[in-house]
GROMACS .gro file of C-alpha atoms in nm:
model
  301
    1MET     CA    1  -2.179   2.312  -2.005
    2ARG     CA    2  -2.039   2.130  -1.701
    3VAL     CA    3  -1.998   1.756  -1.648
    4LEU     CA    4  -2.025   1.565  -1.322
    5VAL     CA    5  -1.806   1.254  -1.323
    6THR     CA    6  -1.926   0.972  -1.097
    7GLY     CA    7  -1.862   0.606  -1.027
    8TRP     CA    8  -1.883   0.357  -0.744
    9PRO     CA    9  -1.627   0.561  -0.545
   10SER     CA   10  -1.889   0.840  -0.541
   11PHE     CA   11  -2.133   0.648  -0.321
   12VAL     CA   12  -2.108   0.658   0.058
   13ASN     CA   13  -2.150   0.281   0.073
   14GLY     CA   14  -1.976   0.218  -0.256
   15GLU     CA   15  -1.642   0.050  -0.312
   16ALA     CA   16  -1.341   0.248  -0.430
   17THR     CA   17  -1.104   0.021  -0.618
   18ALA     CA   18  -0.787   0.143  -0.791
   19GLY     CA   19  -0.948   0.067  -1.126
   20ASP     CA   20  -1.264   0.264  -1.046
   21VAL     CA   21  -1.066   0.569  -0.937
   22LEU     CA   22  -0.838   0.552  -1.242
   23ALA     CA   23  -1.139   0.524  -1.473
   24MET     CA   24  -1.290   0.840  -1.324
   25GLU     CA   25  -0.954   1.012  -1.364
   26ALA     CA   26  -0.942   0.896  -1.729
   27VAL     CA   27  -1.276   1.065  -1.791
   28ARG     CA   28  -1.153   1.381  -1.618
   29GLN     CA   29  -0.842   1.385  -1.836
   30ALA     CA   30  -1.038   1.330  -2.158
   31LEU     CA   31  -1.278   1.613  -2.074
   32SER     CA   32  -0.996   1.846  -1.967
   33ASP     CA   33  -0.809   1.775  -2.292
   34ALA     CA   34  -1.124   1.875  -2.480
   35GLY     CA   35  -1.162   2.194  -2.274
   36VAL     CA   36  -1.482   2.074  -2.105
   37PRO     CA   37  -1.519   2.176  -1.737
   38CYS     CA   38  -1.597   1.892  -1.501
   39ASP     CA   39  -1.606   1.791  -1.136
   40LEU     CA   40  -1.553   1.452  -0.973
   41ALA     CA   41  -1.781   1.337  -0.692
   42TRP     CA   42  -1.622   1.129  -0.415
   43SER     CA   43  -1.760   0.943  -0.118
   44PRO     CA   44  -1.671   1.138   0.197
   45VAL     CA   45  -1.571   0.804   0.351
   46PHE     CA   46  -1.310   0.743   0.080
   47ARG     CA   47  -1.191   1.098   0.023
   48PRO     CA   48  -1.278   1.335   0.308
   49GLY     CA   49  -1.263   1.692   0.191
   50GLY     CA   50  -1.350   1.607  -0.168
   51MET     CA   51  -1.676   1.712  -0.327
   52SER     CA   52  -1.953   1.465  -0.241
   53LEU     CA   53  -2.269   1.384  -0.434
   54ALA     CA   54  -2.465   1.563  -0.163
   55GLU     CA   55  -2.268   1.879  -0.247
   56ALA     CA   56  -2.296   1.835  -0.624
   57ASP     CA   57  -2.595   2.059  -0.699
   58PRO     CA   58  -2.783   1.896  -0.990
   59HIS     CA   59  -2.867   2.236  -1.140
   60ARG     CA   60  -2.497   2.311  -1.183
   61TYR     CA   61  -2.448   2.030  -1.437
   62THR     CA   62  -2.562   1.967  -1.791
   63HIS     CA   63  -2.410   1.619  -1.822
   64LEU     CA   64  -2.332   1.324  -1.597
   65VAL     CA   65  -2.081   1.048  -1.668
   66PHE     CA   66  -2.074   0.720  -1.475
   67ALA     CA   67  -1.740   0.541  -1.516
   68CYS     CA   68  -1.635   0.179  -1.458
   69GLY     CA   69  -1.788  -0.101  -1.254
   70PRO     CA   70  -2.118  -0.284  -1.304
   71VAL     CA   71  -2.422  -0.076  -1.400
   72MET     CA   72  -2.673  -0.204  -1.148
   73GLY     CA   73  -2.823  -0.134  -0.809
   74GLU     CA   74  -3.016   0.135  -0.626
   75PRO     CA   75  -2.729   0.389  -0.600
   76VAL     CA   76  -2.702   0.407  -0.981
   77ARG     CA   77  -3.079   0.431  -1.020
   78GLN     CA   78  -3.082   0.720  -0.774
   79LEU     CA   79  -2.836   0.907  -0.996
   80HIS     CA   80  -3.095   0.901  -1.274
   81GLN     CA   81  -3.352   1.053  -1.042
   82ARG     CA   82  -3.128   1.321  -0.890
   83TYR     CA   83  -2.975   1.427  -1.223
   84ALA     CA   84  -3.279   1.364  -1.440
   85HIS     CA   85  -3.236   1.681  -1.644
   86CYS     CA   86  -2.873   1.594  -1.736
   87ARG     CA   87  -2.762   1.394  -2.036
   88ARG     CA   88  -2.637   1.078  -1.867
   89VAL     CA   89  -2.368   0.855  -2.014
   90ALA     CA   90  -2.201   0.540  -1.881
   91VAL     CA   91  -1.850   0.458  -2.005
   92GLY     CA   92  -1.616   0.165  -1.944
   93VAL     CA   93  -1.882  -0.026  -1.753
   94SER     CA   94  -1.997  -0.387  -1.728
   95VAL     CA   95  -2.354  -0.451  -1.839
   96ILE     CA   96  -2.488  -0.754  -1.654
   97ASP     CA   97  -2.855  -0.711  -1.747
   98PRO     CA   98  -2.932  -0.480  -2.044
   99HIS     CA   99  -3.290  -0.446  -1.916
  100ASP     CA  100  -3.193  -0.327  -1.569
  101PRO     CA  101  -3.343   0.021  -1.500
  102ALA     CA  102  -2.994   0.129  -1.392
  103VAL     CA  103  -2.877   0.061  -1.749
  104LEU     CA  104  -3.185   0.189  -1.928
  105GLY     CA  105  -3.165   0.519  -1.740
  106PHE     CA  106  -2.856   0.624  -1.935
  107ASP     CA  107  -2.889   0.803  -2.267
  108GLU     CA  108  -2.580   0.619  -2.395
  109VAL     CA  109  -2.377   0.327  -2.263
  110LEU     CA  110  -2.024   0.255  -2.384
  111ALA     CA  111  -1.964  -0.082  -2.221
  112ARG     CA  112  -1.631  -0.256  -2.167
  113ASP     CA  113  -1.815  -0.590  -2.161
  114GLY     CA  114  -2.165  -0.735  -2.167
  115GLY     CA  115  -2.468  -0.638  -2.369
  116GLY     CA  116  -2.363  -0.866  -2.655
  117LEU     CA  117  -2.081  -0.629  -2.758
  118GLU     CA  118  -1.714  -0.698  -2.821
  119PRO     CA  119  -1.510  -0.619  -2.509
  120ARG     CA  120  -1.312  -0.296  -2.493
  121LEU     CA  121  -1.000  -0.204  -2.298
  122ASP     CA  122  -1.073  -0.086  -1.946
  123LEU     CA  123  -1.032   0.289  -1.888
  124ALA     CA  124  -0.783   0.234  -1.603
  125ALA     CA  125  -0.523   0.142  -1.866
  126GLU     CA  126  -0.524   0.498  -2.002
  127VAL     CA  127  -0.408   0.687  -1.694
  128PRO     CA  128  -0.035   0.726  -1.618
  129VAL     CA  129   0.051   0.730  -1.247
  130PRO     CA  130   0.367   0.838  -1.064
  131ASP     CA  131   0.608   0.577  -0.936
  132VAL     CA  132   0.607   0.522  -0.559
  133PRO     CA  133   0.840   0.310  -0.345
  134VAL     CA  134   0.736  -0.046  -0.258
  135VAL     CA  135   0.782  -0.092   0.116
  136GLY     CA  136   0.765  -0.420   0.304
  137VAL     CA  137   0.636  -0.393   0.660
  138VAL     CA  138   0.754  -0.661   0.904
  139LEU     CA  139   0.614  -0.628   1.258
  140ALA     CA  140   0.720  -0.818   1.568
  141PRO     CA  141   0.471  -0.979   1.808
  142GLY     CA  142   0.447  -0.880   2.174
  143GLN     CA  143   0.770  -1.050   2.294
  144PRO     CA  144   0.678  -1.072   2.665
  145GLU     CA  145   1.035  -1.167   2.753
  146TYR     CA  146   1.123  -0.797   2.761
  147GLY     CA  147   0.886  -0.728   3.048
  148SER     CA  148   0.827  -0.366   3.142
  149ARG     CA  149   1.055  -0.242   2.861
  150ARG     CA  150   0.811  -0.365   2.598
  151ARG     CA  151   0.662  -0.088   2.385
  152HIS     CA  152   0.537  -0.310   2.104
  153GLU     CA  153   0.173  -0.202   2.102
  154GLN     CA  154   0.253   0.169   2.118
  155VAL     CA  155   0.529   0.135   1.859
  156GLU     CA  156   0.305  -0.055   1.617
  157GLU     CA  157   0.024   0.199   1.654
  158GLU     CA  158   0.253   0.498   1.600
  159LEU     CA  159   0.461   0.337   1.326
  160THR     CA  160   0.168   0.213   1.117
  161GLY     CA  161  -0.011   0.546   1.158
  162TRP     CA  162   0.303   0.724   1.042
  163LEU     CA  163   0.346   0.483   0.751
  164ASN     CA  164  -0.013   0.536   0.644
  165ALA     CA  165   0.069   0.900   0.575
  166ARG     CA  166   0.364   0.810   0.347
  167ASP     CA  167   0.307   0.786  -0.027
  168CYS     CA  168   0.420   0.429  -0.084
  169ALA     CA  169   0.291   0.083  -0.169
  170ARG     CA  170   0.290  -0.105   0.161
  171VAL     CA  171   0.334  -0.483   0.158
  172PRO     CA  172   0.269  -0.664   0.488
  173ILE     CA  173   0.520  -0.946   0.538
  174ASP     CA  174   0.503  -1.213   0.805
  175THR     CA  175   0.826  -1.407   0.853
  176ARG     CA  176   0.631  -1.692   1.016
  177LEU     CA  177   0.614  -1.976   0.767
  178ASP     CA  178   0.289  -2.153   0.687
  179PRO     CA  179   0.308  -2.449   0.445
  180TYR     CA  180  -0.073  -2.489   0.446
  181GLY     CA  181  -0.215  -2.140   0.385
  182TRP     CA  182  -0.159  -1.935   0.070
  183ARG     CA  183  -0.134  -1.594   0.239
  184ASN     CA  184   0.199  -1.662   0.414
  185ALA     CA  185   0.521  -1.789   0.265
  186GLY     CA  186   0.587  -2.158   0.312
  187THR     CA  187   0.966  -2.142   0.289
  188ALA     CA  188   1.242  -1.901   0.382
  189ALA     CA  189   1.331  -1.874   0.013
  190GLN     CA  190   0.982  -1.741  -0.060
  191VAL     CA  191   1.018  -1.473   0.207
  192GLU     CA  192   1.354  -1.365   0.067
  193ALA     CA  193   1.222  -1.365  -0.290
  194LEU     CA  194   0.959  -1.113  -0.182
  195ILE     CA  195   1.200  -0.896   0.017
  196ARG     CA  196   1.450  -0.893  -0.271
  197ARG     CA  197   1.195  -0.714  -0.489
  198LEU     CA  198   1.124  -0.431  -0.245
  199ASP     CA  199   1.264  -0.079  -0.235
  200LEU     CA  200   1.265  -0.068   0.144
  201VAL     CA  201   1.177  -0.278   0.449
  202VAL     CA  202   1.032  -0.112   0.759
  203THR     CA  203   1.059  -0.354   1.046
  204THR     CA  204   1.031  -0.396   1.421
  205ARG     CA  205   1.152  -0.752   1.382
  206LEU     CA  206   1.516  -0.860   1.393
  207HIS     CA  207   1.487  -1.089   1.094
  208GLY     CA  208   1.311  -0.821   0.893
  209LEU     CA  209   1.634  -0.623   0.924
  210VAL     CA  210   1.863  -0.921   0.866
  211LEU     CA  211   1.684  -1.056   0.559
  212ALA     CA  212   1.662  -0.709   0.406
  213LEU     CA  213   2.035  -0.642   0.440
  214LYS     CA  214   2.121  -0.998   0.340
  215ASN     CA  215   1.950  -0.925   0.008
  216GLY     CA  216   2.090  -0.574  -0.037
  217VAL     CA  217   1.763  -0.395   0.047
  218PRO     CA  218   1.766  -0.090   0.277
  219ALA     CA  219   1.585  -0.132   0.609
  220LEU     CA  220   1.436   0.119   0.847
  221ALA     CA  221   1.471  -0.075   1.172
  222VAL     CA  222   1.258   0.019   1.472
  223ASP     CA  223   1.344  -0.142   1.804
  224PRO     CA  224   1.017  -0.175   2.002
  225VAL     CA  225   1.199  -0.226   2.334
  226GLU     CA  226   1.264   0.089   2.535
  227GLY     CA  227   1.632   0.175   2.523
  228GLY     CA  228   1.698  -0.081   2.252
  229ALA     CA  229   1.743  -0.458   2.249
  230LYS     CA  230   1.811  -0.716   1.980
  231VAL     CA  231   1.697  -0.509   1.681
  232GLU     CA  232   1.922  -0.218   1.774
  233ALA     CA  233   2.206  -0.458   1.856
  234GLN     CA  234   2.172  -0.631   1.520
  235ALA     CA  235   2.181  -0.296   1.342
  236ARG     CA  236   2.510  -0.222   1.522
  237ALA     CA  237   2.643  -0.565   1.427
  238TRP     CA  238   2.581  -0.486   1.060
  239GLY     CA  239   2.703  -0.127   1.094
  240TRP     CA  240   2.361  -0.014   0.970
  241PRO     CA  241   2.267   0.342   1.074
  242ALA     CA  242   1.892   0.351   0.996
  243VAL     CA  243   1.755   0.247   1.334
  244VAL     CA  244   1.505   0.418   1.564
  245THR     CA  245   1.464   0.300   1.923
  246ALA     CA  246   1.153   0.319   2.141
  247ARG     CA  247   1.174   0.563   2.429
  248SER     CA  248   0.975   0.639   2.741
  249GLY     CA  249   0.683   0.881   2.734
  250LYS     CA  250   0.454   0.968   2.448
  251PRO     CA  251   0.509   0.940   2.163
  252VAL     CA  252   0.739   0.643   2.203
  253LEU     CA  253   0.886   0.704   1.857
  254ASP     CA  254   1.049   1.027   1.743
  255PRO     CA  255   0.866   1.131   1.422
  256ALA     CA  256   1.159   1.349   1.314
  257ALA     CA  257   1.396   1.053   1.345
  258LEU     CA  258   1.157   0.832   1.146
  259GLU     CA  259   1.132   1.096   0.874
  260ARG     CA  260   1.509   1.143   0.860
  261GLN     CA  261   1.581   0.771   0.833
  262TRP     CA  262   1.299   0.722   0.579
  263GLU     CA  263   1.447   0.985   0.349
  264TRP     CA  264   1.794   0.839   0.383
  265CYS     CA  265   1.675   0.483   0.318
  266LEU     CA  266   1.503   0.585  -0.005
  267ALA     CA  267   1.807   0.773  -0.133
  268GLY     CA  268   2.059   0.607  -0.359
  269ARG     CA  269   2.330   0.605  -0.093
  270ALA     CA  270   2.130   0.369   0.130
  271ALA     CA  271   2.065   0.124  -0.152
  272ALA     CA  272   2.436   0.119  -0.235
  273ALA     CA  273   2.529   0.076   0.132
  274ALA     CA  274   2.285  -0.214   0.176
  275TRP     CA  275   2.414  -0.380  -0.139
  276ASP     CA  276   2.770  -0.361  -0.013
  277LEU     CA  277   2.670  -0.527   0.316
  278ARG     CA  278   2.549  -0.849   0.155
  279PRO     CA  279   2.743  -1.134   0.322
  280ASP     CA  280   2.774  -1.345   0.007
  281THR     CA  281   3.148  -1.399   0.053
  282LYS     CA  282   3.170  -1.361   0.429
  283PRO     CA  283   3.148  -1.683   0.636
  284LEU     CA  284   2.951  -1.583   0.942
  285LEU     CA  285   2.977  -1.898   1.147
  286THR     CA  286   3.221  -2.163   1.029
  287ASP     CA  287   3.531  -2.067   1.230
  288ASP     CA  288   3.343  -1.990   1.552
  289LEU     CA  289   3.137  -2.307   1.528
  290LEU     CA  290   3.442  -2.529   1.487
  291ASP     CA  291   3.603  -2.365   1.789
  292LEU     CA  292   3.291  -2.404   2.002
  293LEU     CA  293   3.260  -2.771   1.914
  294ASP     CA  294   3.635  -2.821   1.965
  295LEU     CA  295   3.659  -2.962   1.615
  296ARG     CA  296   3.949  -2.754   1.488
  297GLU     CA  297   4.201  -3.035   1.520
  298ASP     CA  298   3.962  -3.289   1.369
  299GLN     CA  299   3.903  -3.057   1.074
  300ALA     CA  300   4.277  -3.013   1.028
  301GLY     CA  301   4.332  -3.388   1.036
   0.00000   0.00000   0.00000
C-alpha cells in the first residue's frame, strides 16, 4: 500500500494557496500517524526539487487522495485517467457540480461544502505551523537628487532577493498616503498602526527607520546611496546600530553584514533597545523652533 497525495498545488498550471498546501500536509500527517506510507506531488513551478506528478509512477501507488479546492476541470479529470487503477478519494473539497466527471471519477468524496451536505471544517485548520517573524518592507524610490551615488535599483534587487530567502512573513509598506485607494494607508496613523504590529522593519527609506523606532520596533536600515546619506545619518542621530550602507562594485550590499544585522534585530536585545528609544517624553523640536523663530522672549512674556 502507498498513497499519492495531490491537490491543486500538484498541477503545473495550478494555484498553490496556503490553504491548499496545508490541506495536503494534513492528509500526509493523518496517513503518517496511521503508519501508511505516502508521497506528495508538487508542481515543479511551485516547489522545484519536489516530486512532480510526471515523476509519480502510477504503478507505485494503490491509492490517490485529492485534497482541498474545487473538484472540477481537466487537470482533475486527467488524474482519474493516469491513476485509474488506484482507489481515488477527494477530501476537504468544494463540490460545485455533483455531476461533473471530475467529481464522479472519485470512489469517495468527503466534501467541506456543496453536494447538499452540511459544511465541514477545512483541513487547513488541522495543521500546526511554526511561528515566523512578521517583517515590514519599506523601499525608497529612485531619489535622483543623489546623482551618481544612487544605488537604489541595485540595492532593491539585492535586498529583495536576499529577503526572499529569509523565512519570514513579508509585508510591503508604502509610506505614501492615498485617501482614495484601499491598498495604501490614508493617514499617518494608519501607517504607524501597521508598523507597531511588526516584529521588524527592513527599509531603504528614512521614514521607514524613523517610524519603526518611534514605535519601538527594530529596523534594519539600508542606505541606498553609496557611502551613506540621510538613512545612515538618521540611524546615527538615533544611535541605532543596525544599518548597512551601499558600496561601490558588485554586490553593492554586503550579505554578511545584512545577515549579522538581521540576526541582531530579531534578538530580544534589539527589541528592548528600540523600545527604549521611543521619544514619547523627549521634545524633539520645541526649543529649537522657538529659537529659530526668535520667539523665546514672546513665549516667556
